[in-house]
Coordinates of C-alpha atoms in Angstrom, one line a residue:
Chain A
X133 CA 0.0 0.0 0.0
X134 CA 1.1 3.7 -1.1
X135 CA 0.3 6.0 1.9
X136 CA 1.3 9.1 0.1
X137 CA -2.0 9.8 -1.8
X138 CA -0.3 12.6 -3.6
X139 CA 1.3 9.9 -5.5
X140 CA -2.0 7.9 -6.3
X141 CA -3.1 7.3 -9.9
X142 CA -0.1 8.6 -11.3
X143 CA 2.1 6.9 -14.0
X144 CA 4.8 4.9 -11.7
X145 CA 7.9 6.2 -11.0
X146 CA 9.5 2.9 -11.6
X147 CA 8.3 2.5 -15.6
X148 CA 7.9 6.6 -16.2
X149 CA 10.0 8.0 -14.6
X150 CA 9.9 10.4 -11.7
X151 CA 6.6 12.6 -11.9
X152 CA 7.4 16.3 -12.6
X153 CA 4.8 17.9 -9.8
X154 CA 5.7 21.0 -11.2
X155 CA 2.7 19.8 -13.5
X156 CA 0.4 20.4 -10.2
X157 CA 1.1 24.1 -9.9
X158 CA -2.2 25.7 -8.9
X159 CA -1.1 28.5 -7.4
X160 CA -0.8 31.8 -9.0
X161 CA -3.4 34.5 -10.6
X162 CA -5.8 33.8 -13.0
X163 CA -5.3 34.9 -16.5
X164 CA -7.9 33.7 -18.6
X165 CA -9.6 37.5 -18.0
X166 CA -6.5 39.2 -19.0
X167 CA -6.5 38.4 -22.7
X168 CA -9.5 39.3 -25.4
X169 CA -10.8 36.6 -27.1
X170 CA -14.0 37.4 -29.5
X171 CA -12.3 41.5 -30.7
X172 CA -14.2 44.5 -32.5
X173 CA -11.3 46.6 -34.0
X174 CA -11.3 50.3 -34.9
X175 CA -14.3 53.1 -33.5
X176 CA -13.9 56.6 -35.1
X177 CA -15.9 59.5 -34.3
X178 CA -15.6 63.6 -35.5
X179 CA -17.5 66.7 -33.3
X180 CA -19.5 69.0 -35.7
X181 CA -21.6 71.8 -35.6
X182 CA -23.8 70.9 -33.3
X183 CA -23.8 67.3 -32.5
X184 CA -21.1 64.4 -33.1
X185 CA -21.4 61.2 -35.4
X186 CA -19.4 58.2 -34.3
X187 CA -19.0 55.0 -36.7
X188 CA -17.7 51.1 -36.4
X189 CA -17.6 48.6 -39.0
X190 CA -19.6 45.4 -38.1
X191 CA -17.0 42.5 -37.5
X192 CA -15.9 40.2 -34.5
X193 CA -13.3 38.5 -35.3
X194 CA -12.1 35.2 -33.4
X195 CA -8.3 36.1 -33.8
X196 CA -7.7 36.6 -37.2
X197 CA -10.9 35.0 -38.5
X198 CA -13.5 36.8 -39.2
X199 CA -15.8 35.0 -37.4
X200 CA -19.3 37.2 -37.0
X201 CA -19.7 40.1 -39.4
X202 CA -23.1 41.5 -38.4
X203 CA -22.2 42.5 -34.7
X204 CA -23.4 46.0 -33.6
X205 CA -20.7 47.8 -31.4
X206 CA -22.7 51.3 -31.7
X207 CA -24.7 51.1 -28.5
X208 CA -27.3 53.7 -27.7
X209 CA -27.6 55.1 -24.2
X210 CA -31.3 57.2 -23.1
X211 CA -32.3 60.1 -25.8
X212 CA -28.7 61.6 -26.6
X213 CA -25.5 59.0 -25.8
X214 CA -23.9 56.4 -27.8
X215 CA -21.2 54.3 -27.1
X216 CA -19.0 53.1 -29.3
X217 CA -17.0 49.9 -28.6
X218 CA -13.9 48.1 -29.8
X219 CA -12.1 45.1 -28.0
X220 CA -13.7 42.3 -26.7
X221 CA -17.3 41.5 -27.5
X222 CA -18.6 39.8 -24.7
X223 CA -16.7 42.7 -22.3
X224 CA -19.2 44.9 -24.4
X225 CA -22.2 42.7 -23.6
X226 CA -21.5 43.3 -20.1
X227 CA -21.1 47.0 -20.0
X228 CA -24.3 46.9 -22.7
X229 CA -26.5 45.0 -20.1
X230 CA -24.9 47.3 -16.9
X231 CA -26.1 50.6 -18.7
X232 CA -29.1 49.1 -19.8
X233 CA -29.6 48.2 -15.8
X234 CA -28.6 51.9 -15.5
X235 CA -31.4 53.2 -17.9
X236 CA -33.9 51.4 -16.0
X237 CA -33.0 52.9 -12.7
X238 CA -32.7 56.2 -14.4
X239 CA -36.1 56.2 -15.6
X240 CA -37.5 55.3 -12.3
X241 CA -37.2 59.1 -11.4
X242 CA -40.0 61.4 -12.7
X243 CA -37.7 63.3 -14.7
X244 CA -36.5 60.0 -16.9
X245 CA -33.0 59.5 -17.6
X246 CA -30.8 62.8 -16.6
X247 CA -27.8 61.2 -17.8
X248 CA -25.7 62.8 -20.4
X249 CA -22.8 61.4 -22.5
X250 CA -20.4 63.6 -20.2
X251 CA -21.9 61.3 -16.9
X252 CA -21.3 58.4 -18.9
X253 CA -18.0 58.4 -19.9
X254 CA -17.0 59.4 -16.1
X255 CA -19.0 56.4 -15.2
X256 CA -17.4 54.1 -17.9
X257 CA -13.8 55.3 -17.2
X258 CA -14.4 54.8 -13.4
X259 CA -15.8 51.3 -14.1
X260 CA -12.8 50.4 -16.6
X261 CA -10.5 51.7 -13.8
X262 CA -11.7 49.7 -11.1
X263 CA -11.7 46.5 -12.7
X264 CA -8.0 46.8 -14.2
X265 CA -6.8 47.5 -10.5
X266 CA -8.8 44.2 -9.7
X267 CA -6.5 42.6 -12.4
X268 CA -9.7 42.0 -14.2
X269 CA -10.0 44.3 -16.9
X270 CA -12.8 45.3 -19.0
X271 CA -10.8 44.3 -22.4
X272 CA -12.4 47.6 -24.7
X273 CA -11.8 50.7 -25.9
X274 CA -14.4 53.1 -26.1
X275 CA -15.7 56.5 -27.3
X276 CA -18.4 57.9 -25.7
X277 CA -20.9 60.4 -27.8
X278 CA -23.3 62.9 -27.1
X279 CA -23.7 66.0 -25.2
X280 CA -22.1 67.6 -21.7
X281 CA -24.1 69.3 -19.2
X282 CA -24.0 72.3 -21.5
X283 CA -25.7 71.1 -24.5
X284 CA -22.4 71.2 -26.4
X285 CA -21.0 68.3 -28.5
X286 CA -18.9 65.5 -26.0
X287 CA -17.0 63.0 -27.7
X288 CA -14.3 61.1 -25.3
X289 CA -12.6 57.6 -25.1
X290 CA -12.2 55.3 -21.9
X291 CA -9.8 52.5 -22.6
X292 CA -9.2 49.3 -20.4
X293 CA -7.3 51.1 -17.9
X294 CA -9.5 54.1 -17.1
X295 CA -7.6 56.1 -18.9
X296 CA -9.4 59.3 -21.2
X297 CA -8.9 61.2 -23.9
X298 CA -10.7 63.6 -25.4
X299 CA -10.4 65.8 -28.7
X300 CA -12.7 67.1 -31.8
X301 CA -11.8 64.0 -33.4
X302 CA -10.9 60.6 -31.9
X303 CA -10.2 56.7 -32.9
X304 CA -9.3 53.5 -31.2
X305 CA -7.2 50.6 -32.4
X306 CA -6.1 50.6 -35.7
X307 CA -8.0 54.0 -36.6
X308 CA -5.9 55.8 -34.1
X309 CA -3.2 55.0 -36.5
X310 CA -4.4 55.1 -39.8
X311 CA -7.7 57.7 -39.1
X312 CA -6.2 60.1 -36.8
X313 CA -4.0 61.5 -39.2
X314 CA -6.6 62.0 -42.4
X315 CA -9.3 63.1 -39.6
X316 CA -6.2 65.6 -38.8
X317 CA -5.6 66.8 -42.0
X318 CA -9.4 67.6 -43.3
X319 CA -9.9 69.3 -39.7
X320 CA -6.9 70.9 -38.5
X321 CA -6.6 71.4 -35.2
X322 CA -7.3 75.7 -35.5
X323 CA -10.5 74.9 -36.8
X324 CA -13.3 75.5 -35.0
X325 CA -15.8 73.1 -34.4
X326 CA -19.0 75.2 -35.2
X327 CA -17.2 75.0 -39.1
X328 CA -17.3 71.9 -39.6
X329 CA -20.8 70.7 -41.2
X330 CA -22.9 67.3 -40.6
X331 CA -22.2 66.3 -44.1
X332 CA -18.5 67.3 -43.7
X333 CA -17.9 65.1 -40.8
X334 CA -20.5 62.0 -42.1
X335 CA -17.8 61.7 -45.5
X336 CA -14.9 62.1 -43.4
X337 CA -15.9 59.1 -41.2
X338 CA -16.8 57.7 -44.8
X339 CA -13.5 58.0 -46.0
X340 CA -11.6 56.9 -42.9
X341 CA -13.9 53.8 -42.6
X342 CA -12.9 53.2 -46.3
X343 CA -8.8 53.3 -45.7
X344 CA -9.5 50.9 -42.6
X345 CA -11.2 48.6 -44.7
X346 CA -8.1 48.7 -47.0
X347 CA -5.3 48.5 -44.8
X348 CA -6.6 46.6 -41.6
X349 CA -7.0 43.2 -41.9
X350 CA -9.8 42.8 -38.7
X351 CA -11.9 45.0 -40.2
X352 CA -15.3 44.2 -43.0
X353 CA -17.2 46.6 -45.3
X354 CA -20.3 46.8 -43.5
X355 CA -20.4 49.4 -40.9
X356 CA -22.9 51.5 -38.3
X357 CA -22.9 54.8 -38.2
X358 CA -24.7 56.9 -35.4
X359 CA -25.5 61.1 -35.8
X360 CA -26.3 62.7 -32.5
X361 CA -27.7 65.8 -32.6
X362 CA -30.3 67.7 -30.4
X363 CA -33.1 66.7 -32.0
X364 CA -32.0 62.3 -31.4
X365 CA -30.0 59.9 -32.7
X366 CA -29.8 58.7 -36.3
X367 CA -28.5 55.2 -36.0
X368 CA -27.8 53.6 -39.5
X369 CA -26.6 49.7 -38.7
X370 CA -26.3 47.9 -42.2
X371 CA -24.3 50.2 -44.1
X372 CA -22.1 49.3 -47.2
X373 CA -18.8 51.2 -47.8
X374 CA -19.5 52.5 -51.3
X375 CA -16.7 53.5 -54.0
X376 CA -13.9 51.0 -53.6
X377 CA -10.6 50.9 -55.7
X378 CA -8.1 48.3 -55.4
X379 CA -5.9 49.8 -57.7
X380 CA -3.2 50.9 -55.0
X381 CA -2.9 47.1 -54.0
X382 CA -1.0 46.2 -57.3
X383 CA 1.9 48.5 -56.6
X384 CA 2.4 47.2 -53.1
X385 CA 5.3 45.1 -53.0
X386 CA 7.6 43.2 -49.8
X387 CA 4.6 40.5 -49.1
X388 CA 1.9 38.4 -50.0
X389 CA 1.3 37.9 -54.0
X390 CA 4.6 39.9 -55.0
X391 CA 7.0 39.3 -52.5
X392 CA 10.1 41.0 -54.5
Chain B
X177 CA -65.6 42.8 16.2
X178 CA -65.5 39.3 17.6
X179 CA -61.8 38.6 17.7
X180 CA -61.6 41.2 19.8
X181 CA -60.7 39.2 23.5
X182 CA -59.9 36.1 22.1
X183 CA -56.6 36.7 21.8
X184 CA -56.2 35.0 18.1
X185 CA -56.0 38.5 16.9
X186 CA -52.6 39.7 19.0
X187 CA -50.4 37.5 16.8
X188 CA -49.7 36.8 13.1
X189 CA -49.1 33.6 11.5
X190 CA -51.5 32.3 14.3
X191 CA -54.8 31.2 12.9
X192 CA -58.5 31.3 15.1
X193 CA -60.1 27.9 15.3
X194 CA -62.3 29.0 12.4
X195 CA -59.3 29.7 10.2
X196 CA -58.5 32.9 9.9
X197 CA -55.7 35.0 10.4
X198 CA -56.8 38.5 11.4
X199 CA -53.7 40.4 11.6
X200 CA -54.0 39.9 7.8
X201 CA -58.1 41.3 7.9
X202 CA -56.7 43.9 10.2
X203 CA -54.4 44.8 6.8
X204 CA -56.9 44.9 4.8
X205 CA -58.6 47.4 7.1
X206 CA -55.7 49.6 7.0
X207 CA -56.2 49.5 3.0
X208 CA -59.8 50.1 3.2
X209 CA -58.6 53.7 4.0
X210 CA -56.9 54.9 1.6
X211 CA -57.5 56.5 -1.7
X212 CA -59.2 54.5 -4.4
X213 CA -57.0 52.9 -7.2
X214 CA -58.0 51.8 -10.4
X215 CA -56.4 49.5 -12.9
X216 CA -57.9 49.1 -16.4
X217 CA -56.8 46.5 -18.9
X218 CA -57.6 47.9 -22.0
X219 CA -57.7 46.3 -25.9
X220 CA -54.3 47.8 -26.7
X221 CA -52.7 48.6 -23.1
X222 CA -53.6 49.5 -19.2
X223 CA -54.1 52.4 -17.4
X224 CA -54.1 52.9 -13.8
X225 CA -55.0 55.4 -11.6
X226 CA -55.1 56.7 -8.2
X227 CA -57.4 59.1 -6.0
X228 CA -54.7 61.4 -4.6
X229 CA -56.2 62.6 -1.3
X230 CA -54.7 65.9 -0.7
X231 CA -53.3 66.3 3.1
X232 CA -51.8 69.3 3.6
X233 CA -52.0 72.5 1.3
X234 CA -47.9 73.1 2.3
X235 CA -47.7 69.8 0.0
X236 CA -46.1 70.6 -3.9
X237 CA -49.0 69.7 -6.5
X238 CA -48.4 67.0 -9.0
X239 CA -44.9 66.0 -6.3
X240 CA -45.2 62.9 -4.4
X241 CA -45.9 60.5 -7.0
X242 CA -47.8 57.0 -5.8
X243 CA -47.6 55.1 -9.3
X244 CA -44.2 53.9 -9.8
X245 CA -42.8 52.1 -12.7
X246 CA -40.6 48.7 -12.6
X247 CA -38.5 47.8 -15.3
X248 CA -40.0 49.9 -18.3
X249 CA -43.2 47.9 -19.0
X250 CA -44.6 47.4 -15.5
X251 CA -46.7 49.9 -13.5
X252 CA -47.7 49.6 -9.9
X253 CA -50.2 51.7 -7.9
X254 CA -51.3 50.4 -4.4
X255 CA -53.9 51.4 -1.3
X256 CA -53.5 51.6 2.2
X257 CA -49.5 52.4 4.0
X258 CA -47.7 54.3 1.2
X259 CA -44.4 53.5 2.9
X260 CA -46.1 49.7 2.6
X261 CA -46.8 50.5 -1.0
X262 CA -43.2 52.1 -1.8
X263 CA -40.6 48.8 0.0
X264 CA -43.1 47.0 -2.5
X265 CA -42.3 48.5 -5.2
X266 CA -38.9 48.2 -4.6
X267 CA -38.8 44.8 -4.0
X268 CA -40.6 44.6 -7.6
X269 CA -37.9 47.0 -9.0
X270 CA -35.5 44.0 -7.2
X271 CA -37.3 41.0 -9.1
X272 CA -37.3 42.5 -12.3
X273 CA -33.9 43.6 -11.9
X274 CA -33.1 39.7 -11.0
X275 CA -35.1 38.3 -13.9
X276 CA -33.0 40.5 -16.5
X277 CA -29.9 39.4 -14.8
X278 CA -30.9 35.6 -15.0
X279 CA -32.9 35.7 -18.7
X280 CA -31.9 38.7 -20.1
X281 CA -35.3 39.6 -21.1
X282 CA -38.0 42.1 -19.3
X283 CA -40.2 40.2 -17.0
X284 CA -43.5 38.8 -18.0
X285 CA -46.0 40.9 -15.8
X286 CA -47.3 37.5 -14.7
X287 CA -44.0 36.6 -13.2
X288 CA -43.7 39.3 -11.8
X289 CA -47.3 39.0 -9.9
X290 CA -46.2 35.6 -9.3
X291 CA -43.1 36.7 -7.2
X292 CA -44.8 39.8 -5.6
X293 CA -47.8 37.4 -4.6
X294 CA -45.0 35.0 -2.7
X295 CA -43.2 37.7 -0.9
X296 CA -46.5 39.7 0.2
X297 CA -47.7 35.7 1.8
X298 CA -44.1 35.1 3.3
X299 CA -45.0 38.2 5.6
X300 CA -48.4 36.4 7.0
X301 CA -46.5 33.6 7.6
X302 CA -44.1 34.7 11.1
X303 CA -44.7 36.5 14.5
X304 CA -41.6 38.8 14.0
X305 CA -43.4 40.7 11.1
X306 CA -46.6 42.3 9.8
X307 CA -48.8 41.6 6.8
X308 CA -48.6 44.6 3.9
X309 CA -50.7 47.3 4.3
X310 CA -51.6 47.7 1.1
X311 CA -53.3 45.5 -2.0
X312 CA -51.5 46.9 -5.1
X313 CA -52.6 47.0 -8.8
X314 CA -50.0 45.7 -11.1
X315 CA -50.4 46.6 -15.0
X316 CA -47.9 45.6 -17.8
X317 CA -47.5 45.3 -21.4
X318 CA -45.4 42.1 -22.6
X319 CA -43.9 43.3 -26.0
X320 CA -45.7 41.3 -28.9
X321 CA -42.9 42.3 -31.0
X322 CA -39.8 40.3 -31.0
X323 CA -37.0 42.2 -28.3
X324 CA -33.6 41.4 -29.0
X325 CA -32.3 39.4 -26.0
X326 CA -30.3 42.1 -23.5
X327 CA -26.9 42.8 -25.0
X328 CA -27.4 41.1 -28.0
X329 CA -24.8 41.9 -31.1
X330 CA -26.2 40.6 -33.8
X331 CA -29.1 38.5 -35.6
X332 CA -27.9 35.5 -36.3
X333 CA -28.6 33.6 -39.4
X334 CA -31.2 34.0 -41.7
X335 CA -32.3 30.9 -42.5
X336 CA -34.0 28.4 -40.0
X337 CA -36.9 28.6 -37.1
X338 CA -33.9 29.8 -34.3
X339 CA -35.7 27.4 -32.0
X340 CA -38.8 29.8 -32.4
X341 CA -42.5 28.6 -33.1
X342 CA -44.3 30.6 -35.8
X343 CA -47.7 32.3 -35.4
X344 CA -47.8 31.5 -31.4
X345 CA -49.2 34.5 -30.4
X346 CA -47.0 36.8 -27.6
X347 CA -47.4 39.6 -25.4
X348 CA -50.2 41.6 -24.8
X349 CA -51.8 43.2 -21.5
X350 CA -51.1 42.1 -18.1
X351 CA -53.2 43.6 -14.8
X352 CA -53.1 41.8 -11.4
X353 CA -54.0 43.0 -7.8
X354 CA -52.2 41.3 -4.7
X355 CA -54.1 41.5 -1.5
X356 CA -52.5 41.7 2.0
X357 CA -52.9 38.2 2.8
X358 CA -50.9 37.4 -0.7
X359 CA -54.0 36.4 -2.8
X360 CA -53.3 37.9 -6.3
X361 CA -55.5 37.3 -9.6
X362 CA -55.4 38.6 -12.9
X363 CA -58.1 41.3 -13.9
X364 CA -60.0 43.3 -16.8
X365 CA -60.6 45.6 -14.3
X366 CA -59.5 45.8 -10.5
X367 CA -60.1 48.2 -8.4
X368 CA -59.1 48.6 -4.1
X369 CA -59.1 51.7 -1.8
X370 CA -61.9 53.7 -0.1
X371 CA -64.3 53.8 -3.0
X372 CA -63.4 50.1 -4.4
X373 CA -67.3 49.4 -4.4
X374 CA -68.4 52.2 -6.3
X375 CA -65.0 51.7 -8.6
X376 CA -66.0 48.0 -9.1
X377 CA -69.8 48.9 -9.9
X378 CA -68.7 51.3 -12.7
X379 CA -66.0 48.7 -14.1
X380 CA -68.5 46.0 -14.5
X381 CA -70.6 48.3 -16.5
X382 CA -67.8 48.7 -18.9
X383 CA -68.1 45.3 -20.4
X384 CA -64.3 44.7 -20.1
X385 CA -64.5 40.7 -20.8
X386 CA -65.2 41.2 -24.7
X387 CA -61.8 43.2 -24.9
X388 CA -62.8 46.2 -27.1
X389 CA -62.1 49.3 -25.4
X390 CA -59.4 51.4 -26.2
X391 CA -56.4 53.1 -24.4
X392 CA -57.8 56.1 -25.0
X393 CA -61.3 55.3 -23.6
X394 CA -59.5 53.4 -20.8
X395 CA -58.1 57.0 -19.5
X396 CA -60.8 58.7 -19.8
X397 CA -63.0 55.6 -17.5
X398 CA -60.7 55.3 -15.5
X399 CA -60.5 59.6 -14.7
X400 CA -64.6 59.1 -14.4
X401 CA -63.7 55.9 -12.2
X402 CA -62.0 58.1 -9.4
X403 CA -64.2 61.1 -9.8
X404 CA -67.5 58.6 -9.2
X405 CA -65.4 57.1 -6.3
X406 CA -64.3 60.1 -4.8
X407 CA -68.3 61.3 -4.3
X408 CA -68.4 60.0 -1.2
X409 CA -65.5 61.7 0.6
X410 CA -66.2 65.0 -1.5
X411 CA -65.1 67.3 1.6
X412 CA -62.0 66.3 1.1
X413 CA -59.5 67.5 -2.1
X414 CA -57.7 65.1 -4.6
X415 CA -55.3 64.7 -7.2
X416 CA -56.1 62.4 -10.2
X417 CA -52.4 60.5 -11.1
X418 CA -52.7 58.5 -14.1
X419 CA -50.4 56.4 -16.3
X420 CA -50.8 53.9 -18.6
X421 CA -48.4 51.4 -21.3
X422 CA -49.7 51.4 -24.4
X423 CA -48.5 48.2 -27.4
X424 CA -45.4 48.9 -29.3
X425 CA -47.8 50.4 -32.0
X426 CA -49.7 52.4 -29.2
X427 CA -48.8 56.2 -27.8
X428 CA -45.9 54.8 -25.0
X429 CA -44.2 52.0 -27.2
X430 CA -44.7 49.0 -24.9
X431 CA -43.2 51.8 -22.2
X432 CA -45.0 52.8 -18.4
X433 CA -45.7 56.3 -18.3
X434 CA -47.1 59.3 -16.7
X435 CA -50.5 60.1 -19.2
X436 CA -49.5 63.1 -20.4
X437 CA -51.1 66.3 -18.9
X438 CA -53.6 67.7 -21.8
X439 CA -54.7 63.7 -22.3
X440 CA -55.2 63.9 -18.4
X441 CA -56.9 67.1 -18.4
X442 CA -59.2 66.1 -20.6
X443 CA -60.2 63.0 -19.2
X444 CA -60.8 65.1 -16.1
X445 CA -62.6 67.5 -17.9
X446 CA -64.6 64.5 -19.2
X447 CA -65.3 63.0 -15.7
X448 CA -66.9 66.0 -14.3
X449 CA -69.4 66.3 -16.8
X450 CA -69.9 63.1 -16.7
X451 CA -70.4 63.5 -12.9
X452 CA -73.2 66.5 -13.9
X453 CA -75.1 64.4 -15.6
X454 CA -75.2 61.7 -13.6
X455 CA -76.5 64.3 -10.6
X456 CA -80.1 64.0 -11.4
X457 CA -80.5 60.2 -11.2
X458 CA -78.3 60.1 -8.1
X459 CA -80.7 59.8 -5.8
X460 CA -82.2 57.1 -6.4
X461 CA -79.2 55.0 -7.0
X462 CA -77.7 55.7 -4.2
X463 CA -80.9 54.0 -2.3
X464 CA -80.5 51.5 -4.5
X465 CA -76.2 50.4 -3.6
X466 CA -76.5 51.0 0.0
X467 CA -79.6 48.1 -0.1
X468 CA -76.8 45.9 -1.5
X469 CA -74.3 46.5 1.0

């Protein structure tokens, strides 16, 4: 009889070899959290003359596969607030169903949801914040749109550390890259906001969607695109990006098809 | 009253030897008291509303609301305690909060009368608490449309059932009435408070059962409802509150709400006269419902 139970139904010592219990280790943090697994990639948004419109293309992708391409990461929060959302997908589920839990409560008050996008990104960042210092982050990026307390046009990002950033123009992921800069150049930074028209900022996003879609390999041609103005939110989910031209692509060389 | 002396009545959770619990009758005493409530489930959605007896002149009009909503489909307006009425509520707001977190889904307004009914009996059943003081109307809408599931992303393929039936039929109104004692059924019309007989009288003359009035009538009934209810405490002031959820189709969206003030002023407006032409006959119906009783 073996009296060490630790040693029971394991291969034997004498025909494998000694057992590595190294093998055993269960001590240590958790890390399944700490890694995204089902990822929305870029969210791009633009301030204009009276409102802000904020756009995402509709993909998940599982890694590199694009695995679901009609996922909505423009969420809508009470009258005038919309959330834009890029990382993990089932993160945004969570955060989708707290606000929702939020609205409720809101509404539960005779003067209906007070909220405005301002409240809800200092909400959001807060939330992000606490759960990266509980090593159990929130795995997104977000911009929040709408209005401040003011009426004026808020457009902010909260990333998976609390951290936030605001500006007339903003993008996450890729777009922060590859956006940011033609966002920069059709709206320099001495322009004032109140010159810059709905239409202006609508084929801006339009355009930057379009050089995503060319250059960023997690991203799909469909794509939502949200206007918030006074008057409500214009939510368009099943858009197409319109007007490609692959032309460029022949002249790229150092990979893929033409590798010299 | 009989109990009085025997001592079955000091207690709760301890029945008389002819069955009865009367710190639960004592509760429904204590709702017998207070302003009349109406519930009305209509064709396309429910009202409900509430004679607002007015206490103090120092109090703000139109503050102090007594209908509250839970979740956004779900109205409540109850008789008797109002701090009774409002932990209610709140432990409503707490179920449907709970069902969302479990089926992410709104709850069904019969669930929801299901659970209220429990915890309302749980409090006739131990010596250490009282029964409710209050019987409470509950009016829903369940959406007939399809609602995405809470936090949904996206809709899934195209082809295929999706483990869904076609042409069951869905939704629709929902209006239940919990007692003290933790009795609850479902209702076309319900009605508690001070002037519940006269309230019930006037609802069975609608001819609810065959399901074709309106929203819009609803309102304006029910605003007749508590003016014909409130004839018999006429010294004192009230405050009509309404609200109603309408379909998805309907003026709320499948949403609980305030009734707007003109609609509410209207149906006021509406009430009185009704209430002036009624004053000629009066006489000799009132005879006629005090033989009843």
């Amino acid at each position: 009889m073996d009296h060490f139970p630790g040693t029971w139904g394991r291969p034997r010592n004498d025909v494998y070899g000694a057992y590595d219990p190294s093998y055993l280790q269960t001590t240590g943090p958790k890390t399944h959290t700490s890694s995204p697994a089902v990822t929305g990639t870029s969210v791009i948004g633009v301030k204009f003359n009276g409102g802000v419109v904020l756009a995402t293309d509709n993909l998940a992708s599982y890694g590199s596969l694009a695995r679901f391409t009609d996922v909505k990461r423009l969420r809508v929060f009470g009258e005038k607030a919309v959330v834009g959302f890029g990382g993990d997908v089932s993160d945004m589920q969570y955060i989708d169903r707290l606000l929702e839990s939020i609205d409720i409560r809101e509404n539960y008050s005779s003067h209906g949801n007070m909220l405005n996008a301002k409240n809800l990104h200092t909400y959001l960042a807060k939330v992000f914040y606490k759960r990266r210092s509980e090593f159990n982050p929130l795995w997104n990026h977000v911009l929040v749109a709408g209005f401040d307390g003011e009426g004026k046009p808020f457009l902010s990002s909260a990333d998976l550390l609390g951290t936030t950033f605001s500006a007339p123009h903003l993008a996450t992921g890729f777009g922060a890259h590859l956006a940011v800069p033609i966002l920069r150049r059709l709206f320099p930074e001495e322009t004032p906001i109140e010159e810059i028209s709905r239409e202006q900022a609508v084929s801006a996003l339009k355009d930057c969607l379009k050089v995503l879609f060319y250059r960023d390999a997690r991203s799909i041609d469909k794509y939502s695109i949200a206007v918030i103005t006074q008057e409500g939110i214009e939510l368009k989910e099943d858009e197409q990006i319109e007007g490609q031209s692959w032309a460029f692509a022949e002249r790229i060389k150092g990979y893929g098809a033409q590798t010299n | 009253m009989t109990s009085i002396g025997t001592g079955y009545d000091l207690s709760n959770s301890v029945f008389s030897p002819d069955g009865r619990n009367f710190q639960v009758e004592y509760a429904v005493k204590a709702v017998e008291n207070g302003g009349t409530a109406v519930g009305i489930r209509c064709k396309d959605g429910v009202v409900l509303a509430v004679e607002k007896i007015i206490t103090s002149k120092l109090l703000k009009p139109g503050a102090n609301k007594r209908i509250a909503s839970v979740d956004r489909h779900v109205g409540i307006v109850s008789a008797g305690l109002v701090p009774d009425g409002r932990h209610f509520v709140s432990r409503a707001r707490d179920e449907a909060s709970a069902w969302r977190s479990t089926y992410k889904a709104p709850i069904p307004t019969s669930a929801l009368a299901n659970r209220l009914g429990g915890y309302v009996q749980a409090y006739t059943l131990y010596s250490s608490v009282r029964p409710f003081g209050v019987t409470s109307i509950v009016g829903g809408w369940d959406s007939e449309a399809e609602l995405a599931v809470d936090g949904q992303v996206g809709t899934g393929p195209k082809s295929g059932s999706g483990g869904k039936v076609e042409g069951t039929p869905a939704g629709g109104p929902g209006l239940y009435m919990i007692e003290p004692s933790g009795l609850y059924w479902g209702y076309y019309g319900a009605a508690t408070g001070k002037g519940r007989q006269a309230a019930k009288a006037e609802l069975e003359k609608l001819d609810l059962t065959s399901g074709n009035l309106s929203l819009l009538d609803g309102v304006k009934e029910a605003a007749r409802i508590i003016y014909v209810a409130h004839e018999d405490s006429k010294d004192k002031e009230f405050e009509l509150e309404m609200s109603w959820i309408s379909s998805h189709e309907g003026p709320t969206k499948g949403r609980h709400e305030e009734v707007p003030k003109e609609l509410r002023e209207e149906a006021e407006k509406f009430a009185r006269r009704a209430l002036e032409g009624e004053d000629e006959e009066e006489e000799e119906k009132g005879q006629g419902e005090q033989m009843e009783e």
